[in-house]
PDB file of C-alpha atoms and ligand atoms in Angstrom:
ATOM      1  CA  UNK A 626      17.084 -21.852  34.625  1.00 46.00           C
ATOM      2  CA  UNK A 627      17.008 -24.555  32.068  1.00 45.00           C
ATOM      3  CA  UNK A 628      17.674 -22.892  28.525  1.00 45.00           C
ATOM      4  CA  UNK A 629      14.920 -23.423  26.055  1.00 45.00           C
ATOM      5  CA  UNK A 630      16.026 -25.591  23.481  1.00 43.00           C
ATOM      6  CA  UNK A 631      13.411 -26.384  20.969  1.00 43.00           C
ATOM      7  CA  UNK A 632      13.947 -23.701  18.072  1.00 42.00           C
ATOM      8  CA  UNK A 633      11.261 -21.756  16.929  1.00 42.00           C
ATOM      9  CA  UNK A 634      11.957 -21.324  13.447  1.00 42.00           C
ATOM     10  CA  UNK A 635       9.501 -19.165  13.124  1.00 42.00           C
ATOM     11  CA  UNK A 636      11.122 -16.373  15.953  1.00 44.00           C
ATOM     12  CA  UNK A 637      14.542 -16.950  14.296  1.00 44.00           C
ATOM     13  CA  UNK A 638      13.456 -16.551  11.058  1.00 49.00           C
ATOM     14  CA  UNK A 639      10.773 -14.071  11.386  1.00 47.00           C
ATOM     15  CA  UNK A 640      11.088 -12.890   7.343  1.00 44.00           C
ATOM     16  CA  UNK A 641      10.527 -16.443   6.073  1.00 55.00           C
ATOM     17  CA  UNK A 642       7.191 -16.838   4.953  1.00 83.00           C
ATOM     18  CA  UNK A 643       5.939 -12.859   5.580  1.00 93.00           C
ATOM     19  CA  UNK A 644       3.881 -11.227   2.904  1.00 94.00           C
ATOM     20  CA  UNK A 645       6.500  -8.561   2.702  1.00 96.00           C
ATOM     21  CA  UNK A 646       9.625  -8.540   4.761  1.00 96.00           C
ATOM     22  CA  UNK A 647      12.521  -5.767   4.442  1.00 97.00           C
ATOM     23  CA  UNK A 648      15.953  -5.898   5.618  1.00 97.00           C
ATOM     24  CA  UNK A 649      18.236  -3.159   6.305  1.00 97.00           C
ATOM     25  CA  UNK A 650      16.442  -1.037   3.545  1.00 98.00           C
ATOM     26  CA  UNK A 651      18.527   2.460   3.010  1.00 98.00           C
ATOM     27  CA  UNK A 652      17.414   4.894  -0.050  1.00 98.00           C
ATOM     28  CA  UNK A 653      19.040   7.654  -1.206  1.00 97.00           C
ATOM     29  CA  UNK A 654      17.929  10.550  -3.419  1.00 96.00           C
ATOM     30  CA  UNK A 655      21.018  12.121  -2.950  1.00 89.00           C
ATOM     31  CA  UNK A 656      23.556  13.026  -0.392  1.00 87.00           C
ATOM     32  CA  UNK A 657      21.387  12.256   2.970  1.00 91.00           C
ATOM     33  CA  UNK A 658      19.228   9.309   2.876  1.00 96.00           C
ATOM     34  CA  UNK A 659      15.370   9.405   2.645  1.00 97.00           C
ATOM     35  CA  UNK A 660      14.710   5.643   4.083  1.00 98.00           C
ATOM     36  CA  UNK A 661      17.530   4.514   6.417  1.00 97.00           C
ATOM     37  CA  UNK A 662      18.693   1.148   7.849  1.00 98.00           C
ATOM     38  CA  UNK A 663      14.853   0.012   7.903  1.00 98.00           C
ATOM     39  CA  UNK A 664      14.026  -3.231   9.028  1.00 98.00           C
ATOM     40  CA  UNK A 665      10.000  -4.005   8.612  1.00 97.00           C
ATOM     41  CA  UNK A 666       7.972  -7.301   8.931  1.00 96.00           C
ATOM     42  CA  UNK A 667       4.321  -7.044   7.287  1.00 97.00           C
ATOM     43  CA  UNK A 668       2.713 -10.212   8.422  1.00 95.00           C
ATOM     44  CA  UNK A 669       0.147 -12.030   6.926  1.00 92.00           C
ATOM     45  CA  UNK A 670      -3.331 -10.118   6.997  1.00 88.00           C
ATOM     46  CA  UNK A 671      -2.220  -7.732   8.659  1.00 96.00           C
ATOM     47  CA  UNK A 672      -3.326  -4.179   8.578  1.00 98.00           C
ATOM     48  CA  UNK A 673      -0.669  -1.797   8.480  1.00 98.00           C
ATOM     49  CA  UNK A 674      -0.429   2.007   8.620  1.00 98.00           C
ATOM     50  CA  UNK A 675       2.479   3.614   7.893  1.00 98.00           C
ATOM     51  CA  UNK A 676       2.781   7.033   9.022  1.00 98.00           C
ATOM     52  CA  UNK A 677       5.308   9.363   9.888  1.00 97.00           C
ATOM     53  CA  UNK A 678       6.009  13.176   9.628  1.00 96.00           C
ATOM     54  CA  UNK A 679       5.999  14.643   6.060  1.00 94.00           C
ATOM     55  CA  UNK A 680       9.561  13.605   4.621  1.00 95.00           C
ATOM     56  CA  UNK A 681       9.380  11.022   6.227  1.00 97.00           C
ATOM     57  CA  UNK A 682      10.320   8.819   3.682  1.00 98.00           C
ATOM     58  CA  UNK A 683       6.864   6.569   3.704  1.00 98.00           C
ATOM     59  CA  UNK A 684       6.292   6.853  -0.211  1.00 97.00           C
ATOM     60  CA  UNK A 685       9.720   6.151  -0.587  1.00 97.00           C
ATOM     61  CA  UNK A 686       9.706   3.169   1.419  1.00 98.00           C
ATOM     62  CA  UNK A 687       6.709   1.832  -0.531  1.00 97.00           C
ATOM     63  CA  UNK A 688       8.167   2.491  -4.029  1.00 96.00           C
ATOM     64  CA  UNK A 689      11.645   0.671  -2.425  1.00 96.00           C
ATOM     65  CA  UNK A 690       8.862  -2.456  -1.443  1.00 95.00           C
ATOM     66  CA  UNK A 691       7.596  -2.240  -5.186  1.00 93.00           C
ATOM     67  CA  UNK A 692      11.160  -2.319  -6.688  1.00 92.00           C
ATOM     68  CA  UNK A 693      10.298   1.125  -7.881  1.00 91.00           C
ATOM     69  CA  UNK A 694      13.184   2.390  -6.624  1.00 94.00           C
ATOM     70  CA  UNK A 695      16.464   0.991  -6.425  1.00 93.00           C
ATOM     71  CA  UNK A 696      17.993   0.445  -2.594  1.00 95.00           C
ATOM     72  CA  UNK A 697      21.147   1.903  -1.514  1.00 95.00           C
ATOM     73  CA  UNK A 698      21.292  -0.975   0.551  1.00 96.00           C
ATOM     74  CA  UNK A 699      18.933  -3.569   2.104  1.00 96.00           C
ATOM     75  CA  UNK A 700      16.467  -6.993   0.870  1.00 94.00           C
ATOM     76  CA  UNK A 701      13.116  -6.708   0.209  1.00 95.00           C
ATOM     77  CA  UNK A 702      11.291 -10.203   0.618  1.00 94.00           C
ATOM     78  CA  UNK A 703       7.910 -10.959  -0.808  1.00 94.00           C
ATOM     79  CA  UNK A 704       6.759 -14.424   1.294  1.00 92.00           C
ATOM     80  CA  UNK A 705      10.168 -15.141   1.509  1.00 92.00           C
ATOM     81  CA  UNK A 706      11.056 -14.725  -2.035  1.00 92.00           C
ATOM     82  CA  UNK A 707      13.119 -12.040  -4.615  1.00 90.00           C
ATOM     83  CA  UNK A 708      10.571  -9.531  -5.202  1.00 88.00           C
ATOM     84  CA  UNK A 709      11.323  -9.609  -8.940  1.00 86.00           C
ATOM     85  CA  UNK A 710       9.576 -13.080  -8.765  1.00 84.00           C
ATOM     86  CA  UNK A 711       6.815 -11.506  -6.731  1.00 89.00           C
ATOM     87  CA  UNK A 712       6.029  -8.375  -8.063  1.00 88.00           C
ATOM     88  CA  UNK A 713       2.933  -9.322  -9.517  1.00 87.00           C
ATOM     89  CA  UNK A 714       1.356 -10.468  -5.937  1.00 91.00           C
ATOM     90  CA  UNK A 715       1.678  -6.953  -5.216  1.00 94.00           C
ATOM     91  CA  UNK A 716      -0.840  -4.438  -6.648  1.00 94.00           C
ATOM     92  CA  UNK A 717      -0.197  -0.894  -6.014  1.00 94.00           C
ATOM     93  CA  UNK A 718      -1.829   1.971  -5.435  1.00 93.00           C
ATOM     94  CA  UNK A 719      -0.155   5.307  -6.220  1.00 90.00           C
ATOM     95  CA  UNK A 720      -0.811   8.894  -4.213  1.00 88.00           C
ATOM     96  CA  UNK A 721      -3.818  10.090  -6.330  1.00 77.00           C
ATOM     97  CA  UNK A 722      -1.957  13.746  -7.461  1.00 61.00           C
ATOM     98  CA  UNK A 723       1.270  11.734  -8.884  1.00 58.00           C
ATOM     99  CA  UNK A 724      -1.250  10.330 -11.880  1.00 64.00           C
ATOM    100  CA  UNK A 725      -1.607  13.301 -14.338  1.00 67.00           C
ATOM    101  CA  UNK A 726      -4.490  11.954 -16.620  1.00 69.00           C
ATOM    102  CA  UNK A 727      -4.173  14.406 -19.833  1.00 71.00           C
ATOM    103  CA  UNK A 728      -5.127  12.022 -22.017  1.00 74.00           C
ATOM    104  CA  UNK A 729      -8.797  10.223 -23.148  1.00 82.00           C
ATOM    105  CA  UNK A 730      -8.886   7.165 -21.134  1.00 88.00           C
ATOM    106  CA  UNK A 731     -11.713   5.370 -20.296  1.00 93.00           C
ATOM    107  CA  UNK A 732     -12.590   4.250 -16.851  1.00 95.00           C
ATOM    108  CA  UNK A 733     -12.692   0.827 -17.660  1.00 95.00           C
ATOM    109  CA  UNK A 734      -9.865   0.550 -19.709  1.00 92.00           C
ATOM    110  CA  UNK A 735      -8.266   1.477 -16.609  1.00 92.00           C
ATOM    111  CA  UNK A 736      -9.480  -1.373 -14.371  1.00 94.00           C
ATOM    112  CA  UNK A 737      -8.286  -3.485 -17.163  1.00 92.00           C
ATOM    113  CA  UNK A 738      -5.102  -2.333 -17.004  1.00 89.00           C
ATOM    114  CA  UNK A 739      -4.974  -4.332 -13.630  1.00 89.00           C
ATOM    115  CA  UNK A 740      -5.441  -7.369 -15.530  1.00 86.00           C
ATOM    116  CA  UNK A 741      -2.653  -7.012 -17.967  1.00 75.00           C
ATOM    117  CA  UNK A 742      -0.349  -9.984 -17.030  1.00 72.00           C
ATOM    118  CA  UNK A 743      -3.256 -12.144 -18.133  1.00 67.00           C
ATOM    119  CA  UNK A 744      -3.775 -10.072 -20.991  1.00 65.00           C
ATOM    120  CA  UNK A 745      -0.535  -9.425 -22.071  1.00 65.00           C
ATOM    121  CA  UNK A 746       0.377  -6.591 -24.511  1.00 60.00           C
ATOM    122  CA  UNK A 747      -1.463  -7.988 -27.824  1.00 59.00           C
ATOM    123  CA  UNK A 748      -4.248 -10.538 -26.354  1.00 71.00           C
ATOM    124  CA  UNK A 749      -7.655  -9.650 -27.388  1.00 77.00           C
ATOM    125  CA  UNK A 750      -9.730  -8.113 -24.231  1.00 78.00           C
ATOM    126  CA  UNK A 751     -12.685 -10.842 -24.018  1.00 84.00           C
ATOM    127  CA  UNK A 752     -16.273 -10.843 -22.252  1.00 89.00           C
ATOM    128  CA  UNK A 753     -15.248 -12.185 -19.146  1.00 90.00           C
ATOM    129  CA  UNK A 754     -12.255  -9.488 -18.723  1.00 91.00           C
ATOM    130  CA  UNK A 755     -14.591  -7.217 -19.256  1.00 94.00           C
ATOM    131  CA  UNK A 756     -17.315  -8.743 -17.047  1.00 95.00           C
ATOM    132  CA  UNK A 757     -14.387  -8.885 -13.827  1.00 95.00           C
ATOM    133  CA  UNK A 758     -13.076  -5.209 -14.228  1.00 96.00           C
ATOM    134  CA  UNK A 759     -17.209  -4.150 -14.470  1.00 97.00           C
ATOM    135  CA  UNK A 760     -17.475  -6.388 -11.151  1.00 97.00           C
ATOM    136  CA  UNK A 761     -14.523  -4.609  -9.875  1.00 97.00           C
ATOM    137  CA  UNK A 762     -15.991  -1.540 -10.138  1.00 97.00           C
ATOM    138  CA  UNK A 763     -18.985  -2.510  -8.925  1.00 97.00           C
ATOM    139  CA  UNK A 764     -16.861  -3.648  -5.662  1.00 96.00           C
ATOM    140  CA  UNK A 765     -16.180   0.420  -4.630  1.00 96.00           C
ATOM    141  CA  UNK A 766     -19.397   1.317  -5.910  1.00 95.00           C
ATOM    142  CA  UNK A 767     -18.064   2.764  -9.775  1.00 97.00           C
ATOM    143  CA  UNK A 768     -19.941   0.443 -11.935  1.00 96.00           C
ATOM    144  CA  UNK A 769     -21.891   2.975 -13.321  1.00 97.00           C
ATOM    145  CA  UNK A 770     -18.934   5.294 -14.458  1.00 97.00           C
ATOM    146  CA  UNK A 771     -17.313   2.210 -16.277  1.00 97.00           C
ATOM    147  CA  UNK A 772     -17.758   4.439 -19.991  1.00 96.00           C
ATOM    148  CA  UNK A 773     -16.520   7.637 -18.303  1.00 95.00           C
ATOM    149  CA  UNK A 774     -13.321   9.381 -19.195  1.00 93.00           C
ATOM    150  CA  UNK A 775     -10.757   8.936 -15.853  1.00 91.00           C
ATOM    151  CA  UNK A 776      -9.678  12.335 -16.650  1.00 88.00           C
ATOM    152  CA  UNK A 777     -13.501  13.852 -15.717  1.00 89.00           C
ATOM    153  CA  UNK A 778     -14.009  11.999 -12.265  1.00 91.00           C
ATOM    154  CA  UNK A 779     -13.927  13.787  -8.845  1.00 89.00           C
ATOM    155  CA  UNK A 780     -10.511  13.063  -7.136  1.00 89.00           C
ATOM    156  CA  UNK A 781     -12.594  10.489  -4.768  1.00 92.00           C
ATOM    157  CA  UNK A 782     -14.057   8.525  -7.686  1.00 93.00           C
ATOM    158  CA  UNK A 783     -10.652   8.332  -9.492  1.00 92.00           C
ATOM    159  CA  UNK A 784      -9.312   6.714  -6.287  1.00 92.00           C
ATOM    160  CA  UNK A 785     -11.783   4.403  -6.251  1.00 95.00           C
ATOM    161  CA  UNK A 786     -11.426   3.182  -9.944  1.00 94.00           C
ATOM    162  CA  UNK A 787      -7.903   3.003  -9.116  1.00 93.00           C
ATOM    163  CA  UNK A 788      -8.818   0.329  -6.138  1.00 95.00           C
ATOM    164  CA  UNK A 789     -10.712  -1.238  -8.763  1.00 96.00           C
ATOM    165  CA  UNK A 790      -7.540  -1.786 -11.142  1.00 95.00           C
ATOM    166  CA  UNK A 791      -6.139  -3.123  -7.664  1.00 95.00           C
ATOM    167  CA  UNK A 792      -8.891  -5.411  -7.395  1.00 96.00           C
ATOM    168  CA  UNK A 793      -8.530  -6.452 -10.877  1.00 95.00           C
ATOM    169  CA  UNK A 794      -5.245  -7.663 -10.047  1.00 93.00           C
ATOM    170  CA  UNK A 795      -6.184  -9.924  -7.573  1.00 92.00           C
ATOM    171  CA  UNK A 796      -3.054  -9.452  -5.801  1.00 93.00           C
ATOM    172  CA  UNK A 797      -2.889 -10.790  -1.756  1.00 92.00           C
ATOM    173  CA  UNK A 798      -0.672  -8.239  -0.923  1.00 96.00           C
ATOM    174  CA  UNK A 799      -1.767  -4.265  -1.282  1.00 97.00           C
ATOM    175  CA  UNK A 800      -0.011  -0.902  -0.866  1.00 97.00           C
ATOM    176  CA  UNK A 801      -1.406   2.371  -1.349  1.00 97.00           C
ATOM    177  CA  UNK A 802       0.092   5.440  -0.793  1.00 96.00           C
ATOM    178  CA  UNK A 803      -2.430   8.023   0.969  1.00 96.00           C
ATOM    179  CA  UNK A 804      -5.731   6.752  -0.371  1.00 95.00           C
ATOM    180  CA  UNK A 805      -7.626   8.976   1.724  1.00 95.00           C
ATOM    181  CA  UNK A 806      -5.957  12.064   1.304  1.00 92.00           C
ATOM    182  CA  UNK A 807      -7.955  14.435  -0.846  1.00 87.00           C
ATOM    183  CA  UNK A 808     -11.149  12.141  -1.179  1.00 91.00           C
ATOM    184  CA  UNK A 809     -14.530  13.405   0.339  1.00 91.00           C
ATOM    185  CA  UNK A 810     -16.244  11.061   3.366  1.00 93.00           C
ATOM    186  CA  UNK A 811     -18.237   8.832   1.207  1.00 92.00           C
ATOM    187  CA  UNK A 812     -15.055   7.233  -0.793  1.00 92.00           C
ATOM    188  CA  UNK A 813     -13.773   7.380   2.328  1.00 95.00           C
ATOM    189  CA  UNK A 814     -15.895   4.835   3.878  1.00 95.00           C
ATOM    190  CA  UNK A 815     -16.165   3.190   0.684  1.00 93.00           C
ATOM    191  CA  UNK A 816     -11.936   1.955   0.496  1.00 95.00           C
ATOM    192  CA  UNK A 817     -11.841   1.344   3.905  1.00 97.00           C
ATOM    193  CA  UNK A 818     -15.490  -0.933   3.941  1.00 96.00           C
ATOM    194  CA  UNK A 819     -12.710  -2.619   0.842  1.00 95.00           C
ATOM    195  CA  UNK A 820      -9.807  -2.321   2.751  1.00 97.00           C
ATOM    196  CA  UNK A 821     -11.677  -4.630   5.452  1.00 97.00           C
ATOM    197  CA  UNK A 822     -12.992  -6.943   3.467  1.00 96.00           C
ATOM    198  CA  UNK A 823     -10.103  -7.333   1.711  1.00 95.00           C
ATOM    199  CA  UNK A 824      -8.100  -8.058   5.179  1.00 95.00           C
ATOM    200  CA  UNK A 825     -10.830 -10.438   6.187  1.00 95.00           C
ATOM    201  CA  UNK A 826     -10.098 -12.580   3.371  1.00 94.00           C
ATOM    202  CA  UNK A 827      -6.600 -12.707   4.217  1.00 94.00           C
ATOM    203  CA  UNK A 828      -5.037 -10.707   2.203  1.00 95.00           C
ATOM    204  CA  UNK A 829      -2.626  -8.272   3.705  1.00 97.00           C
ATOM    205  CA  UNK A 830      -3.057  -4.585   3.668  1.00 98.00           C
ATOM    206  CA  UNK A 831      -0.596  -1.752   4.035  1.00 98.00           C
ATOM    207  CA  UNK A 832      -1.146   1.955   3.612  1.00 98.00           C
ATOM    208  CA  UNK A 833       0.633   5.117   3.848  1.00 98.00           C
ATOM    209  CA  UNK A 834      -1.894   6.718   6.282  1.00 97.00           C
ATOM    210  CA  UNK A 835      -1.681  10.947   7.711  1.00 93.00           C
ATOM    211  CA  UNK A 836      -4.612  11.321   9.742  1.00 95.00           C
ATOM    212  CA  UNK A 837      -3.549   9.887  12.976  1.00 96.00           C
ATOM    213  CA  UNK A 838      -6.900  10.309  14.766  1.00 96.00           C
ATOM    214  CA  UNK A 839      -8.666   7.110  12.458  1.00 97.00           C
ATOM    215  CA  UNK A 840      -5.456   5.152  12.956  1.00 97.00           C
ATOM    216  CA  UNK A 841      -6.710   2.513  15.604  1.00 97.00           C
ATOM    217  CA  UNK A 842     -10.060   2.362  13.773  1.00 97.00           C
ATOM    218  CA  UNK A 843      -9.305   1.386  10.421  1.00 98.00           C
ATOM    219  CA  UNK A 844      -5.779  -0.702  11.104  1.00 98.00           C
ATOM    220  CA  UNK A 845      -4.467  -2.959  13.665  1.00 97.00           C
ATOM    221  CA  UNK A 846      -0.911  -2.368  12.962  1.00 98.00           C
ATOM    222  CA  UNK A 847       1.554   0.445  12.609  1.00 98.00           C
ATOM    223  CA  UNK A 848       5.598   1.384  11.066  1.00 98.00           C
ATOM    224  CA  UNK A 849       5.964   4.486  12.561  1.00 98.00           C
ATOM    225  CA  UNK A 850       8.561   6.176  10.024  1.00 98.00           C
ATOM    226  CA  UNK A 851      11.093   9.118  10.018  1.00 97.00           C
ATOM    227  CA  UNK A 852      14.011   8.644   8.035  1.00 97.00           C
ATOM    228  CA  UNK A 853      14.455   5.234  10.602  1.00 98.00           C
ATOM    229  CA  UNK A 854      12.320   3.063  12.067  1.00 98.00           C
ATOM    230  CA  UNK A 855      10.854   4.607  15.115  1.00 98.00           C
ATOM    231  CA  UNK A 856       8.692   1.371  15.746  1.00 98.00           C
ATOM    232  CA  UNK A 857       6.390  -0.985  14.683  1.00 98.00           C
ATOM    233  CA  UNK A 858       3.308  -3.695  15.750  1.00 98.00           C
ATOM    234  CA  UNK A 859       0.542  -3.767  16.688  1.00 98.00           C
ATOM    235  CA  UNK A 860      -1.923  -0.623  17.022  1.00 97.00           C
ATOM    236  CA  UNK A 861      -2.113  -1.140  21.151  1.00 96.00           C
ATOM    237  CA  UNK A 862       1.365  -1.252  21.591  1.00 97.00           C
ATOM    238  CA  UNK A 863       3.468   0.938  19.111  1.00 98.00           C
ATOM    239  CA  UNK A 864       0.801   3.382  18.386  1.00 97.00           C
ATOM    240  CA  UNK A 865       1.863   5.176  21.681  1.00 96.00           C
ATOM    241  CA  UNK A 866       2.280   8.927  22.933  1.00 94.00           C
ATOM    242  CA  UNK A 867       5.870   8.545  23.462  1.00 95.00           C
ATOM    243  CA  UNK A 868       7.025   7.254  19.947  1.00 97.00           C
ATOM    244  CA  UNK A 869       4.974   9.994  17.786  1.00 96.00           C
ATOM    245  CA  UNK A 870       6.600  12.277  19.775  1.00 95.00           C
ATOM    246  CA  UNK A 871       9.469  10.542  18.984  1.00 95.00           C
ATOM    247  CA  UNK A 872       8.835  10.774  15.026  1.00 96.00           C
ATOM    248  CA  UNK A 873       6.703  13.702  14.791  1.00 94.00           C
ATOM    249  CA  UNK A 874       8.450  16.428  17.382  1.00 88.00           C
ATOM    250  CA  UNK A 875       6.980  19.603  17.762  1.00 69.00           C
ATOM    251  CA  UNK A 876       4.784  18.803  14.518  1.00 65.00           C
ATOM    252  CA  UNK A 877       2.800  16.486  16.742  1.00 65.00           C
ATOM    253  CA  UNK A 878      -0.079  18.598  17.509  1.00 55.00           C
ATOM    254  CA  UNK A 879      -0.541  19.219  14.240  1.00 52.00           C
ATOM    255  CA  UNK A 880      -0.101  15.726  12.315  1.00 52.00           C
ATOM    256  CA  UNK A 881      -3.022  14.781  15.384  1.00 53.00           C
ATOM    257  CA  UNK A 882      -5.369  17.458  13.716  1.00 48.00           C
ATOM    258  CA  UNK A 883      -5.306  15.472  10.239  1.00 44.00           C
ATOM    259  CA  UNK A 884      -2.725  17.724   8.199  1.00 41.00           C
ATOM    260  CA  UNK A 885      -1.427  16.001   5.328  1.00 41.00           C
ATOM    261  CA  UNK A 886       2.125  14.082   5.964  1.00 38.00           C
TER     262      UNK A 886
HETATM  263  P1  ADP B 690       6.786  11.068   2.642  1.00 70.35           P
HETATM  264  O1  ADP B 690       6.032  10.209   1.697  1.00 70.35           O
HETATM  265  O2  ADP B 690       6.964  10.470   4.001  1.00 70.35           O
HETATM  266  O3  ADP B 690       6.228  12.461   2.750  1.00 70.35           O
HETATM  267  P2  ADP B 690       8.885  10.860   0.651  1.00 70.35           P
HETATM  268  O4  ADP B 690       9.247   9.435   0.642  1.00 70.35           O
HETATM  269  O5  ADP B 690       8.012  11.360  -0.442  1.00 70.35           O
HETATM  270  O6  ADP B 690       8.276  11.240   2.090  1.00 70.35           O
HETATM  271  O7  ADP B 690      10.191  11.741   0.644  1.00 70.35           O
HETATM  272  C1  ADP B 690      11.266  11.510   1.535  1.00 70.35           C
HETATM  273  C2  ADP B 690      12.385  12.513   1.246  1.00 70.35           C
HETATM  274  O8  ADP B 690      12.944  12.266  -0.023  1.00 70.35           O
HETATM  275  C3  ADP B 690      11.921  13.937   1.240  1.00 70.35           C
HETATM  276  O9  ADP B 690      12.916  14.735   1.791  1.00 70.35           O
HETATM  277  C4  ADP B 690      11.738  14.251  -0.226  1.00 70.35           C
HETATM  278  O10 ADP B 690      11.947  15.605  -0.488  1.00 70.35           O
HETATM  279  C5  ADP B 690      12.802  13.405  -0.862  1.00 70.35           C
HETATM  280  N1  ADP B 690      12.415  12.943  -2.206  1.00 70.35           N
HETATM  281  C6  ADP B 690      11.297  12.237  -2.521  1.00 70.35           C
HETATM  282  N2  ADP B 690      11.262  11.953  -3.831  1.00 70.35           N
HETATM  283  C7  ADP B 690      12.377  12.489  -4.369  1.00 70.35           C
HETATM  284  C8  ADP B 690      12.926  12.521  -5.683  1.00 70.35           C
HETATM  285  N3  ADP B 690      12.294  11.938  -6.719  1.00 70.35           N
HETATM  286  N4  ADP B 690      14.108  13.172  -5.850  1.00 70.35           N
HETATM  287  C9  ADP B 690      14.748  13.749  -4.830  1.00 70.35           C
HETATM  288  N5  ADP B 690      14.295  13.748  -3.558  1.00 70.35           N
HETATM  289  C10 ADP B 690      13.126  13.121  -3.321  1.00 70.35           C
HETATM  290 MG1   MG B 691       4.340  10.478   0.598  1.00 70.35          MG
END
């Protein structure tokens, strides 16, 4: 057979031009590694859920993405570029419980917050700033909360405001760390109703994800995670029986009931 000879740059280079790309990623807390020898391609508008056992190292791999935390070893790419030139194509949003609000802060000071590279530190906050973080809100249904303290919202409405501050941003490449988790049904269909929208006008999407069973609905891709990379692609072809078994074990009939992870 005749060897193919035309290169597909594309196939050889498959990190070139991807939204976010990482390379050999290991992190370490400590002795054993949390994230290990991880290589993961997030393409552009794709959907991605990452999921994995609890442990699993899936916050830590985001915060590694966000330059968050520091790599033992590995490259993270952001469309083929040093992150730290990137970072602010990137909005982020954290697990809700790791934000302690015990201080007055209004709801849309908040949003705003999203916008502070245009702002900067000392730049006056103007009409129209004020107008996009109200139309933010507006975008996950909040708009009427925009004069509420953070600190007094249900754990659903703080996690949409904080997809509002994401929105603010107007970043093309998101990561959120459990959005659903601990948010009642309406917010639920609320992010993801974003979430799709968002992915339909090509931005890419990535989420640390635990309830298995809305999986194929809500994503079309999946980085199974524990400790390594147990696989990844797309939703009909990595989201398979044999490879949660594979990362989840004996835990498996339990991750598939919606426990946290
Ligand atoms: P997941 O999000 O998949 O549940 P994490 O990334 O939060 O997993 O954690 C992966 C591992 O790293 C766990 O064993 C966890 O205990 C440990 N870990 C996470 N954060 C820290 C930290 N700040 N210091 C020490 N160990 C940590
Ligand atoms: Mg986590």
């Amino acid at each position: 057979m005749k060897p193919i000879s035309i290169a597909n740059t594309s196939q050889q280079n498959p990190d070139r031009k991807a939204p976010l790309s990482i390379r050999g990623l290991t992190v370490s807390y400590g002795q054993s590694p949390a994230v290990f020898s991880v290589d993961a391609e997030f393409p552009q508008g794709a959907m991605t859920a990452i999921i994995g056992p609890n442990g699993a190292g899936k916050s830590t791999l985001l915060k590694a993405s966000l330059g968050i935390l520091r790599p033992l070893s590995g490259r993270v790419t952001v469309h083929g570029r040093a992150l730290t030139d990137q970072r602010h194509r990137i909005a982020y949003v954290p697990q809700r419980a790791s934000v302690d609000w015990d201080f007055p802060t209004m709801v849309l000071d908040v949003v705003l917050m999203g916008l502070s590279r245009d702002l900067g530190l000392l730049r006056p906050v103007r009409a129209r700033h004020r107008q996009h973080a109200l139309d933010c809100l507006d975008r996950v249904g909040m708009a009427d909360f925009a004069d509420r303290q953070i600190g007094q919202l249900s754990g659903g409405q703080q996690q949409r405001v904080f997809l509002a501050r994401a929105l603010a941003q107007g970043a093309d490449l998101y990561l959120l760390d459990e959005p659903f988790a601990g948010v009642d049904a309406a917010t639920e269909k609320a992010i993801i109703a974003v979430l799709k929208t968002l992915n339909a006008e090509g931005k890419t999407v990535i989420a640390v994800h635990h309830d298995l069973s809305t999986v194929a609905d809500y994503f079309n891709r999946v980085l199974i995670l524990n400790i390594r990379k147990i696989a990844e692609g797309p939703v009909a072809e990595a989201f398979t029986d044999s490879n949660l078994q594979t990362a989840y074990g004996g835990r498996l009939a339990t991750a598939q009931m919606g426990a946290t992870g």
